[in-house]
Amino acid sequence: MSKSTSMTKAVALFATASIATMGLAACSSSETPAASSGDTQSATAAPEAAGDAIEIEYLHRLPDGDGMVKVDEIVARWNEEHPDVQVKATKFDGKALEMIKKLETDINAGAAPCLAQLGYAEVPAFFTKGLVEDVTAEAEKYKDNFSGAYSLMSVGGKVVGLPQDTGPLVYFYDKAEFDALGLKVPTTLDELKEEAKKAAEKGKYILDFEADEPGYWLGGQAVAAGDTWYSAKDDKWNVTIEGEGAKKVAAFWQELIDAKAVLTYNRWDDAYSKALVDKTLIGNIGAAWEAGFMLDGVVPEGEDGTWQVALLPDFGTGKTGHDGGSGVAVLKGCAHPAEAMEFNNWFNTQTKDLATQGLVVAAKGEVVTSDKIKKQFGGQDVFAELAKANETLADFAFIPGFPAVADAMVETAGKVVKGEGKVADIFTTAQEASVKTLKDLNLPVAE
């Protein structure tokens, strides 16, 4: 679901030769090796008869909602212009983690597509497990088309695909409801807390604690508050998750949860969507890419919406955190990596079309707020605001195996909303799970 400066450090750790080497060693010693094009015949590796068009499959999770330029429409243009390289786009309708598990299974079975959408957090893990192709030479041809997010598709100097979008955290709010309640748009953490309590007294909520998204959504807030989770120390991974930023963020949410001044719905449950529709939830911190679809079931088609988007309230650093974003990787076993990368570059530089999907596009070029999104957001030039958020992204680095850390955080967050734990426990879990994950991958950790 594109970033600039914050993206560079997401892979900077791997640029250290010793750490990159250890990551590769971990793959061979502790992971099931991925099938390669020389090991087994995959769907994308099937040889074509002479004169036949090359066929490439692309698996994605883009929303493809109403009012968006559909992925199939974009791909159809490519196919018309490139009769020798035909692309089939397939939408995966399950959750992101389900798609990741499916891809790993399919790659090892030799049945994976050539191209697939991967969250930036998954790239290091796929690299250390040998599940992606090294397409550095091909990628270099297209590097100048992309922002700093290009580096997020690189591990240890090896590029495995091209970036598609980024996900800076922003603040969404219903302006009409705010005006009716006399609320002001918060610009600081203290103002956000104060306005949340005012709204709750009137039966409305301007925040929701998302227990199903702590790894990225809550983690992004801690980074916006100044924390650095992962760094290199003496050629080892240094894990420092329970910093001052985490303490600040944990205290903020704990106070509001205790005061019953926030909702505690899972972001991807129906209860969350219902709260938007019935105007119980009139504001929330969210990833920029949510702008493309969050109001589809809220604003009746053809009507003007009253929501707006603002920069994330200042958590003390003047920066915003990173929540999501993804690139398109070339998977192990792809028989035509050069052609796959040619399409990869073409597709990800269709900036106007991809913007209709709600993406903060990683490619350079003009991006226009679609009529649909502009109407839903009361005429606001939403993507102009999102572009500002992209410029204030804080640096962040992922470790191999981060999705396992995120899973552990979800489990602890579920206990928090039941009153069986504290928000601070989520960060403690992240610290412990990160160290365990790295050790399980045979990667050295600074103690």
Short mmCIF file of C-alpha atoms in Angstrom, two decimals:
data_model
loop_
_atom_site.label_atom_id
_atom_site.label_comp_id
_atom_site.label_asym_id
_atom_site.label_seq_id
_atom_site.Cartn_x
_atom_site.Cartn_y
_atom_site.Cartn_z
CA MET A 1 0.00 0.00 0.00
CA SER A 2 5.89 5.37 -1.19
CA LYS A 3 8.11 7.10 0.64
CA SER A 4 11.40 8.84 0.47
CA THR A 5 13.83 9.36 3.31
CA SER A 6 12.14 6.99 5.71
CA MET A 7 12.40 4.18 3.24
CA THR A 8 16.14 4.27 2.90
CA LYS A 9 16.91 2.90 6.33
CA ALA A 10 14.43 0.08 6.05
CA VAL A 11 17.12 -1.79 4.20
CA ALA A 12 20.19 0.12 5.33
CA LEU A 13 20.95 -2.54 7.91
CA PHE A 14 21.27 -5.11 5.18
CA ALA A 15 23.80 -2.99 3.32
CA THR A 16 26.32 -4.00 5.96
CA ALA A 17 28.00 -6.94 4.28
CA SER A 18 28.36 -8.97 7.45
CA ILE A 19 24.70 -8.72 8.38
CA ALA A 20 23.57 -9.43 4.83
CA THR A 21 25.81 -12.48 4.76
CA MET A 22 24.44 -13.69 8.08
CA GLY A 23 20.92 -13.26 6.74
CA LEU A 24 21.68 -15.42 3.75
CA ALA A 25 23.38 -17.99 5.93
CA ALA A 26 20.29 -18.14 8.13
CA CYS A 27 18.20 -18.92 5.10
CA SER A 28 20.27 -21.92 4.16
CA SER A 29 20.60 -23.26 7.68
CA SER A 30 17.12 -22.88 9.11
CA GLU A 31 14.60 -22.39 6.32
CA THR A 32 13.17 -24.73 3.73
CA PRO A 33 14.85 -23.73 0.48
CA ALA A 34 12.61 -22.19 -2.14
CA ALA A 35 12.13 -23.92 -5.44
CA SER A 36 14.20 -22.35 -8.18
CA SER A 37 13.59 -22.29 -11.88
CA GLY A 38 16.18 -25.01 -12.21
CA ASP A 39 14.64 -27.23 -9.53
CA THR A 40 11.05 -27.56 -10.59
CA GLN A 41 8.68 -26.41 -13.29
CA SER A 42 6.32 -23.64 -12.10
CA ALA A 43 3.27 -22.17 -13.75
CA THR A 44 5.30 -19.11 -14.77
CA ALA A 45 8.33 -21.18 -15.71
CA ALA A 46 6.57 -23.28 -18.36
CA PRO A 47 8.45 -23.02 -21.65
CA GLU A 48 6.63 -21.32 -24.47
CA ALA A 49 6.43 -22.78 -27.92
CA ALA A 50 8.30 -20.79 -30.55
CA GLY A 51 6.38 -17.69 -31.48
CA ASP A 52 4.03 -17.84 -28.50
CA ALA A 53 3.64 -14.80 -26.27
CA ILE A 54 5.35 -14.85 -22.90
CA GLU A 55 2.77 -15.10 -20.12
CA ILE A 56 3.32 -13.45 -16.75
CA GLU A 57 1.01 -13.54 -13.75
CA TYR A 58 0.78 -10.72 -11.20
CA LEU A 59 -0.89 -11.33 -7.82
CA HIS A 60 -2.07 -8.25 -5.93
CA ARG A 61 -4.27 -7.00 -3.10
CA LEU A 62 -5.21 -3.57 -4.47
CA PRO A 63 -8.77 -2.60 -3.48
CA ASP A 64 -10.24 -2.30 -7.02
CA GLY A 65 -13.28 -0.55 -5.58
CA ASP A 66 -16.01 1.51 -7.19
CA GLY A 67 -14.78 4.66 -8.90
CA MET A 68 -11.24 3.29 -9.23
CA VAL A 69 -9.41 2.48 -12.45
CA LYS A 70 -9.39 -1.29 -12.14
CA VAL A 71 -6.14 -3.22 -12.26
CA ASP A 72 -7.52 -5.32 -15.13
CA GLU A 73 -8.14 -2.12 -17.13
CA ILE A 74 -4.57 -0.95 -16.61
CA VAL A 75 -3.16 -4.37 -17.50
CA ALA A 76 -5.36 -4.55 -20.60
CA ARG A 77 -3.57 -1.47 -21.97
CA TRP A 78 -0.23 -3.15 -21.45
CA ASN A 79 -1.40 -6.32 -23.17
CA GLU A 80 -2.68 -4.36 -26.14
CA GLU A 81 0.64 -2.51 -26.47
CA HIS A 82 2.83 -5.57 -25.80
CA PRO A 83 1.48 -8.56 -27.75
CA ASP A 84 4.65 -10.57 -27.05
CA VAL A 85 4.36 -10.24 -23.24
CA GLN A 86 0.88 -10.89 -21.92
CA VAL A 87 0.11 -10.27 -18.25
CA LYS A 88 -2.68 -11.79 -16.19
CA ALA A 89 -3.52 -9.87 -13.00
CA THR A 90 -5.18 -11.79 -10.17
CA LYS A 91 -6.64 -10.14 -7.09
CA PHE A 92 -6.16 -11.95 -3.78
CA ASP A 93 -9.22 -11.30 -1.62
CA GLY A 94 -7.91 -12.66 1.68
CA LYS A 95 -5.87 -10.93 4.38
CA ALA A 96 -2.31 -9.84 3.73
CA LEU A 97 -0.78 -12.50 5.97
CA GLU A 98 -2.85 -15.17 4.24
CA MET A 99 -1.43 -14.06 0.90
CA ILE A 100 2.12 -14.19 2.28
CA LYS A 101 1.63 -17.75 3.51
CA LYS A 102 0.11 -18.78 0.18
CA LEU A 103 3.00 -17.28 -1.76
CA GLU A 104 5.60 -19.10 0.33
CA THR A 105 3.76 -22.39 -0.15
CA ASP A 106 3.35 -21.85 -3.89
CA ILE A 107 6.97 -20.81 -4.41
CA ASN A 108 8.23 -23.92 -2.66
CA ALA A 109 5.83 -26.00 -4.77
CA GLY A 110 6.98 -24.32 -8.00
CA ALA A 111 3.51 -22.92 -8.65
CA ALA A 112 3.90 -19.22 -7.86
CA PRO A 113 3.23 -16.23 -10.11
CA CYS A 114 6.14 -14.21 -11.50
CA LEU A 115 5.14 -11.02 -9.73
CA ALA A 116 3.43 -10.38 -6.41
CA GLN A 117 2.63 -7.45 -4.17
CA LEU A 118 4.69 -7.61 -0.98
CA GLY A 119 4.50 -5.29 2.00
CA TYR A 120 7.87 -3.71 2.70
CA ALA A 121 7.99 -5.55 6.02
CA GLU A 122 7.86 -8.88 4.17
CA VAL A 123 10.71 -8.13 1.76
CA PRO A 124 13.59 -8.92 4.19
CA ALA A 125 11.98 -12.21 5.21
CA PHE A 126 11.36 -13.28 1.61
CA PHE A 127 14.95 -12.42 0.80
CA THR A 128 16.48 -14.38 3.70
CA LYS A 129 14.31 -17.39 2.80
CA GLY A 130 15.38 -17.29 -0.84
CA LEU A 131 11.87 -16.70 -2.11
CA VAL A 132 12.62 -13.82 -4.49
CA GLU A 133 14.86 -13.30 -7.50
CA ASP A 134 17.85 -10.96 -7.62
CA VAL A 135 16.83 -8.53 -10.37
CA THR A 136 19.32 -5.80 -9.54
CA ALA A 137 20.56 -5.38 -13.10
CA GLU A 138 17.05 -4.99 -14.47
CA ALA A 139 15.91 -2.74 -11.61
CA GLU A 140 18.78 -0.32 -12.18
CA LYS A 141 17.29 0.51 -15.58
CA TYR A 142 14.22 1.93 -13.86
CA LYS A 143 15.69 3.35 -10.64
CA ASP A 144 15.35 6.99 -11.69
CA ASN A 145 11.58 6.57 -12.09
CA PHE A 146 11.10 6.12 -8.34
CA SER A 147 11.49 7.99 -5.10
CA GLY A 148 13.58 6.85 -2.12
CA ALA A 149 11.15 3.97 -1.70
CA TYR A 150 13.28 2.17 -4.31
CA SER A 151 15.66 1.15 -1.52
CA LEU A 152 12.92 -0.70 0.36
CA MET A 153 12.95 -3.33 -2.38
CA SER A 154 16.65 -3.92 -1.79
CA VAL A 155 18.30 -6.22 0.74
CA GLY A 156 22.06 -6.42 1.14
CA GLY A 157 22.49 -4.51 -2.13
CA LYS A 158 20.30 -6.98 -4.02
CA VAL A 159 17.13 -5.52 -5.55
CA VAL A 160 14.15 -7.89 -5.72
CA GLY A 161 11.49 -5.69 -7.34
CA LEU A 162 10.15 -2.15 -7.55
CA PRO A 163 8.21 -0.01 -5.04
CA GLN A 164 4.53 0.73 -5.56
CA ASP A 165 3.30 2.92 -2.70
CA THR A 166 3.89 4.15 0.84
CA GLY A 167 1.69 4.56 3.92
CA PRO A 168 2.38 7.62 6.06
CA LEU A 169 0.05 7.93 9.04
CA VAL A 170 -2.43 10.81 8.78
CA TYR A 171 -5.53 11.94 10.63
CA PHE A 172 -8.99 11.46 9.09
CA TYR A 173 -11.97 13.34 10.51
CA ASP A 174 -15.57 14.24 9.71
CA LYS A 175 -15.45 18.03 9.46
CA ALA A 176 -19.21 18.48 9.70
CA GLU A 177 -19.37 16.45 12.91
CA PHE A 178 -16.36 18.25 14.36
CA ASP A 179 -17.97 21.62 13.62
CA ALA A 180 -21.29 20.51 15.13
CA LEU A 181 -19.57 19.44 18.35
CA GLY A 182 -17.27 22.44 18.51
CA LEU A 183 -14.17 20.28 18.18
CA LYS A 184 -10.93 21.51 16.66
CA VAL A 185 -8.66 19.45 14.46
CA PRO A 186 -5.82 18.34 16.76
CA THR A 187 -2.27 19.30 15.88
CA THR A 188 -0.51 17.84 18.93
CA LEU A 189 -0.82 14.68 21.00
CA ASP A 190 -2.19 16.65 23.94
CA GLU A 191 -4.83 18.30 21.77
CA LEU A 192 -5.79 14.92 20.35
CA LYS A 193 -6.31 13.55 23.85
CA GLU A 194 -8.29 16.61 24.96
CA GLU A 195 -10.59 16.56 21.93
CA ALA A 196 -11.12 12.79 22.26
CA LYS A 197 -12.42 13.24 25.81
CA LYS A 198 -14.70 16.10 24.74
CA ALA A 199 -16.19 14.01 21.95
CA ALA A 200 -16.72 10.97 24.18
CA GLU A 201 -18.72 13.08 26.62
CA LYS A 202 -21.14 13.68 23.74
CA GLY A 203 -21.29 10.04 22.65
CA LYS A 204 -18.91 10.44 19.73
CA TYR A 205 -15.39 9.15 19.20
CA ILE A 206 -12.53 10.69 17.26
CA LEU A 207 -10.18 7.74 17.80
CA ASP A 208 -10.28 3.97 17.66
CA PHE A 209 -7.64 1.73 19.24
CA GLU A 210 -6.95 -0.84 16.52
CA ALA A 211 -6.01 -4.06 18.28
CA ASP A 212 -5.60 -5.90 14.99
CA GLU A 213 -2.98 -3.45 13.66
CA PRO A 214 -0.43 -2.76 16.44
CA GLY A 215 2.65 -3.87 14.53
CA TYR A 216 2.29 -1.20 11.89
CA TRP A 217 -0.31 1.31 13.11
CA LEU A 218 0.84 1.50 16.75
CA GLY A 219 4.46 0.92 15.81
CA GLY A 220 4.28 3.81 13.37
CA GLN A 221 3.12 6.08 16.17
CA ALA A 222 6.05 5.07 18.39
CA VAL A 223 8.43 5.88 15.55
CA ALA A 224 6.68 9.23 15.05
CA ALA A 225 7.34 9.83 18.75
CA GLY A 226 11.07 9.37 18.19
CA ASP A 227 11.88 5.69 18.65
CA THR A 228 14.22 3.58 16.50
CA TRP A 229 13.29 -0.08 16.81
CA TYR A 230 16.08 -1.78 14.89
CA SER A 231 19.65 -0.76 14.21
CA ALA A 232 23.12 -2.27 13.77
CA LYS A 233 25.55 -2.51 16.68
CA ASP A 234 28.91 -4.25 16.30
CA ASP A 235 27.59 -6.19 13.29
CA LYS A 236 24.62 -7.38 15.29
CA TRP A 237 20.94 -6.46 15.36
CA ASN A 238 20.16 -3.99 18.13
CA VAL A 239 16.51 -4.14 19.26
CA THR A 240 15.29 -1.14 21.28
CA ILE A 241 11.50 -1.08 21.12
CA GLU A 242 10.60 0.03 24.64
CA GLY A 243 11.97 3.55 24.21
CA GLU A 244 10.66 6.95 25.27
CA GLY A 245 8.42 7.09 22.22
CA ALA A 246 6.76 3.80 23.11
CA LYS A 247 6.24 4.99 26.68
CA LYS A 248 4.63 8.20 25.45
CA VAL A 249 2.34 6.39 23.00
CA ALA A 250 1.41 3.68 25.52
CA ALA A 251 0.54 6.25 28.18
CA PHE A 252 -1.58 8.22 25.70
CA TRP A 253 -3.69 5.24 24.65
CA GLN A 254 -3.91 3.74 28.12
CA GLU A 255 -5.32 6.95 29.53
CA LEU A 256 -7.97 7.16 26.81
CA ILE A 257 -8.89 3.47 27.06
CA ASP A 258 -9.25 3.75 30.85
CA ALA A 259 -11.39 6.86 30.38
CA LYS A 260 -13.52 5.06 27.76
CA ALA A 261 -12.78 7.96 25.44
CA VAL A 262 -11.88 5.77 22.45
CA LEU A 263 -13.48 2.87 20.65
CA THR A 264 -11.66 -0.47 20.60
CA TYR A 265 -12.89 -2.01 17.34
CA ASN A 266 -10.60 -4.03 15.10
CA ARG A 267 -9.87 -1.98 12.00
CA TRP A 268 -10.95 -4.71 9.60
CA ASP A 269 -14.09 -5.85 11.42
CA ASP A 270 -17.61 -4.89 10.39
CA ALA A 271 -18.10 -3.02 13.67
CA TYR A 272 -15.54 -0.44 12.56
CA SER A 273 -17.29 0.18 9.25
CA LYS A 274 -20.66 0.40 10.98
CA ALA A 275 -19.30 3.00 13.41
CA LEU A 276 -18.26 5.17 10.46
CA VAL A 277 -21.67 4.85 8.83
CA ASP A 278 -23.69 5.67 11.94
CA LYS A 279 -21.28 8.51 12.81
CA THR A 280 -20.25 7.05 16.13
CA LEU A 281 -16.65 7.17 14.92
CA ILE A 282 -15.95 10.58 13.43
CA GLY A 283 -12.17 10.57 13.31
CA ASN A 284 -9.14 8.30 13.52
CA ILE A 285 -5.45 7.90 12.82
CA GLY A 286 -4.99 5.88 9.64
CA ALA A 287 -2.62 5.07 6.81
CA ALA A 288 -2.72 7.37 3.81
CA TRP A 289 -3.75 4.55 1.50
CA GLU A 290 -7.05 4.18 3.37
CA ALA A 291 -8.26 7.35 1.66
CA GLY A 292 -8.95 5.34 -1.46
CA PHE A 293 -11.70 3.18 0.03
CA MET A 294 -12.57 4.05 3.64
CA LEU A 295 -15.60 6.14 2.68
CA ASP A 296 -17.00 3.83 0.00
CA GLY A 297 -19.68 2.52 2.34
CA VAL A 298 -20.04 5.78 4.23
CA VAL A 299 -20.79 8.43 1.60
CA PRO A 300 -23.71 7.51 -0.69
CA GLU A 301 -22.72 7.44 -4.34
CA GLY A 302 -23.16 10.82 -6.00
CA GLU A 303 -23.29 12.74 -2.71
CA ASP A 304 -20.63 15.01 -1.25
CA GLY A 305 -18.84 13.71 1.82
CA THR A 306 -17.89 15.78 4.83
CA TRP A 307 -14.66 14.03 5.80
CA GLN A 308 -11.22 15.60 5.51
CA VAL A 309 -7.62 14.50 5.96
CA ALA A 310 -4.96 16.31 7.98
CA LEU A 311 -1.35 15.67 8.88
CA LEU A 312 -0.79 13.40 11.86
CA PRO A 313 -0.82 15.40 15.10
CA ASP A 314 2.72 16.09 16.27
CA PHE A 315 3.90 13.26 18.53
CA GLY A 316 6.90 15.35 19.56
CA THR A 317 9.20 15.10 16.54
CA GLY A 318 7.34 16.82 13.72
CA LYS A 319 7.40 13.50 11.88
CA THR A 320 4.78 11.00 10.85
CA GLY A 321 5.07 7.25 11.18
CA HIS A 322 4.99 4.58 8.52
CA ASP A 323 2.04 2.18 8.25
CA GLY A 324 2.20 -0.17 5.33
CA GLY A 325 3.10 0.43 1.76
CA SER A 326 4.23 -2.21 -0.67
CA GLY A 327 6.22 -3.07 -3.72
CA VAL A 328 6.00 -5.66 -6.48
CA ALA A 329 8.63 -8.39 -6.20
CA VAL A 330 9.86 -10.95 -8.72
CA LEU A 331 9.33 -14.33 -7.11
CA LYS A 332 11.72 -17.26 -7.18
CA GLY A 333 11.15 -19.46 -10.20
CA CYS A 334 10.01 -16.69 -12.56
CA ALA A 335 11.23 -17.78 -16.00
CA HIS A 336 11.11 -14.28 -17.50
CA PRO A 337 12.47 -11.79 -14.94
CA ALA A 338 13.49 -9.18 -17.52
CA GLU A 339 10.01 -9.05 -19.05
CA ALA A 340 8.44 -9.18 -15.59
CA MET A 341 10.48 -6.16 -14.52
CA GLU A 342 9.61 -4.28 -17.71
CA PHE A 343 5.94 -4.68 -16.86
CA ASN A 344 6.65 -3.97 -13.18
CA ASN A 345 8.13 -0.60 -14.07
CA TRP A 346 5.37 0.24 -16.54
CA PHE A 347 2.58 -0.68 -14.14
CA ASN A 348 3.99 1.14 -11.13
CA THR A 349 4.52 4.33 -13.14
CA GLN A 350 0.84 4.58 -14.10
CA THR A 351 0.60 7.17 -11.34
CA LYS A 352 -2.78 8.69 -12.14
CA ASP A 353 -4.49 5.32 -12.38
CA LEU A 354 -2.86 3.95 -9.23
CA ALA A 355 -3.83 7.09 -7.32
CA THR A 356 -7.49 6.19 -7.92
CA GLN A 357 -6.78 3.03 -5.90
CA GLY A 358 -5.93 5.28 -2.96
CA LEU A 359 -2.20 4.72 -3.24
CA VAL A 360 0.43 7.26 -2.27
CA VAL A 361 2.42 6.28 -5.33
CA ALA A 362 6.16 5.60 -5.07
CA ALA A 363 6.89 6.52 -8.68
CA LYS A 364 7.73 10.07 -9.65
CA GLY A 365 5.13 11.85 -11.70
CA GLU A 366 1.90 13.74 -11.52
CA VAL A 367 -0.72 12.41 -9.13
CA VAL A 368 -4.23 13.84 -9.20
CA THR A 369 -6.91 13.35 -6.58
CA SER A 370 -9.63 11.38 -8.33
CA ASP A 371 -13.10 12.87 -8.67
CA LYS A 372 -14.48 10.09 -6.52
CA ILE A 373 -12.08 10.72 -3.62
CA LYS A 374 -12.38 14.50 -3.94
CA LYS A 375 -16.18 14.22 -3.74
CA GLN A 376 -16.07 11.88 -0.75
CA PHE A 377 -13.74 14.29 1.05
CA GLY A 378 -15.82 17.40 0.48
CA GLY A 379 -13.82 18.75 -2.44
CA GLN A 380 -10.47 18.54 -0.65
CA ASP A 381 -7.36 17.93 -2.74
CA VAL A 382 -6.60 14.85 -0.65
CA PHE A 383 -3.45 13.77 -2.44
CA ALA A 384 -1.87 17.17 -2.03
CA GLU A 385 -2.20 16.68 1.73
CA LEU A 386 -0.94 13.11 1.55
CA ALA A 387 2.09 14.31 -0.39
CA LYS A 388 2.93 16.59 2.56
CA ALA A 389 2.70 13.59 4.88
CA ASN A 390 5.07 11.69 2.63
CA GLU A 391 7.64 14.44 3.10
CA THR A 392 7.59 14.12 6.90
CA LEU A 393 8.03 10.36 7.20
CA ALA A 394 10.28 9.21 10.01
CA ASP A 395 13.00 6.66 9.32
CA PHE A 396 12.20 3.04 10.07
CA ALA A 397 13.87 -0.33 9.57
CA PHE A 398 12.26 -3.76 9.36
CA ILE A 399 13.89 -7.01 10.41
CA PRO A 400 13.54 -10.38 8.69
CA GLY A 401 10.52 -12.11 10.16
CA PHE A 402 8.76 -8.91 11.24
CA PRO A 403 5.29 -10.32 10.42
CA ALA A 404 5.79 -12.83 13.25
CA VAL A 405 6.49 -9.91 15.58
CA ALA A 406 3.33 -8.18 14.37
CA ASP A 407 1.31 -11.37 15.02
CA ALA A 408 2.58 -11.55 18.60
CA MET A 409 1.65 -7.89 19.12
CA VAL A 410 -1.89 -8.56 17.88
CA GLU A 411 -2.33 -11.29 20.46
CA THR A 412 -1.24 -9.00 23.29
CA ALA A 413 -3.33 -6.09 21.99
CA GLY A 414 -6.39 -8.35 22.04
CA LYS A 415 -5.85 -8.85 25.75
CA VAL A 416 -5.49 -5.11 26.30
CA VAL A 417 -8.93 -4.31 24.92
CA LYS A 418 -10.38 -7.01 27.18
CA GLY A 419 -8.82 -5.36 30.21
CA GLU A 420 -6.34 -8.20 30.66
CA GLY A 421 -3.22 -6.15 30.01
CA LYS A 422 -1.78 -2.70 29.45
CA VAL A 423 -0.82 -0.97 26.21
CA ALA A 424 2.80 -0.97 27.35
CA ASP A 425 2.67 -4.78 27.27
CA ILE A 426 2.33 -4.64 23.49
CA PHE A 427 5.74 -3.00 23.18
CA THR A 428 7.24 -5.48 25.63
CA THR A 429 5.88 -8.27 23.46
CA ALA A 430 7.38 -6.64 20.37
CA GLN A 431 10.79 -6.46 22.05
CA GLU A 432 10.74 -10.09 23.13
CA ALA A 433 9.28 -11.37 19.84
CA SER A 434 11.85 -9.43 17.79
CA VAL A 435 14.79 -10.92 19.66
CA LYS A 436 13.30 -14.41 19.42
CA THR A 437 12.57 -14.04 15.70
CA LEU A 438 16.11 -12.94 14.91
CA LYS A 439 17.62 -15.75 16.96
CA ASP A 440 15.32 -18.28 15.31
CA LEU A 441 16.75 -17.08 11.97
CA ASN A 442 20.27 -17.55 13.36
CA LEU A 443 20.92 -13.79 13.12
CA PRO A 444 23.14 -12.24 15.82
CA VAL A 445 21.48 -9.98 18.36
CA ALA A 446 23.21 -7.41 20.56
CA GLU A 447 22.35 -8.23 24.18
#
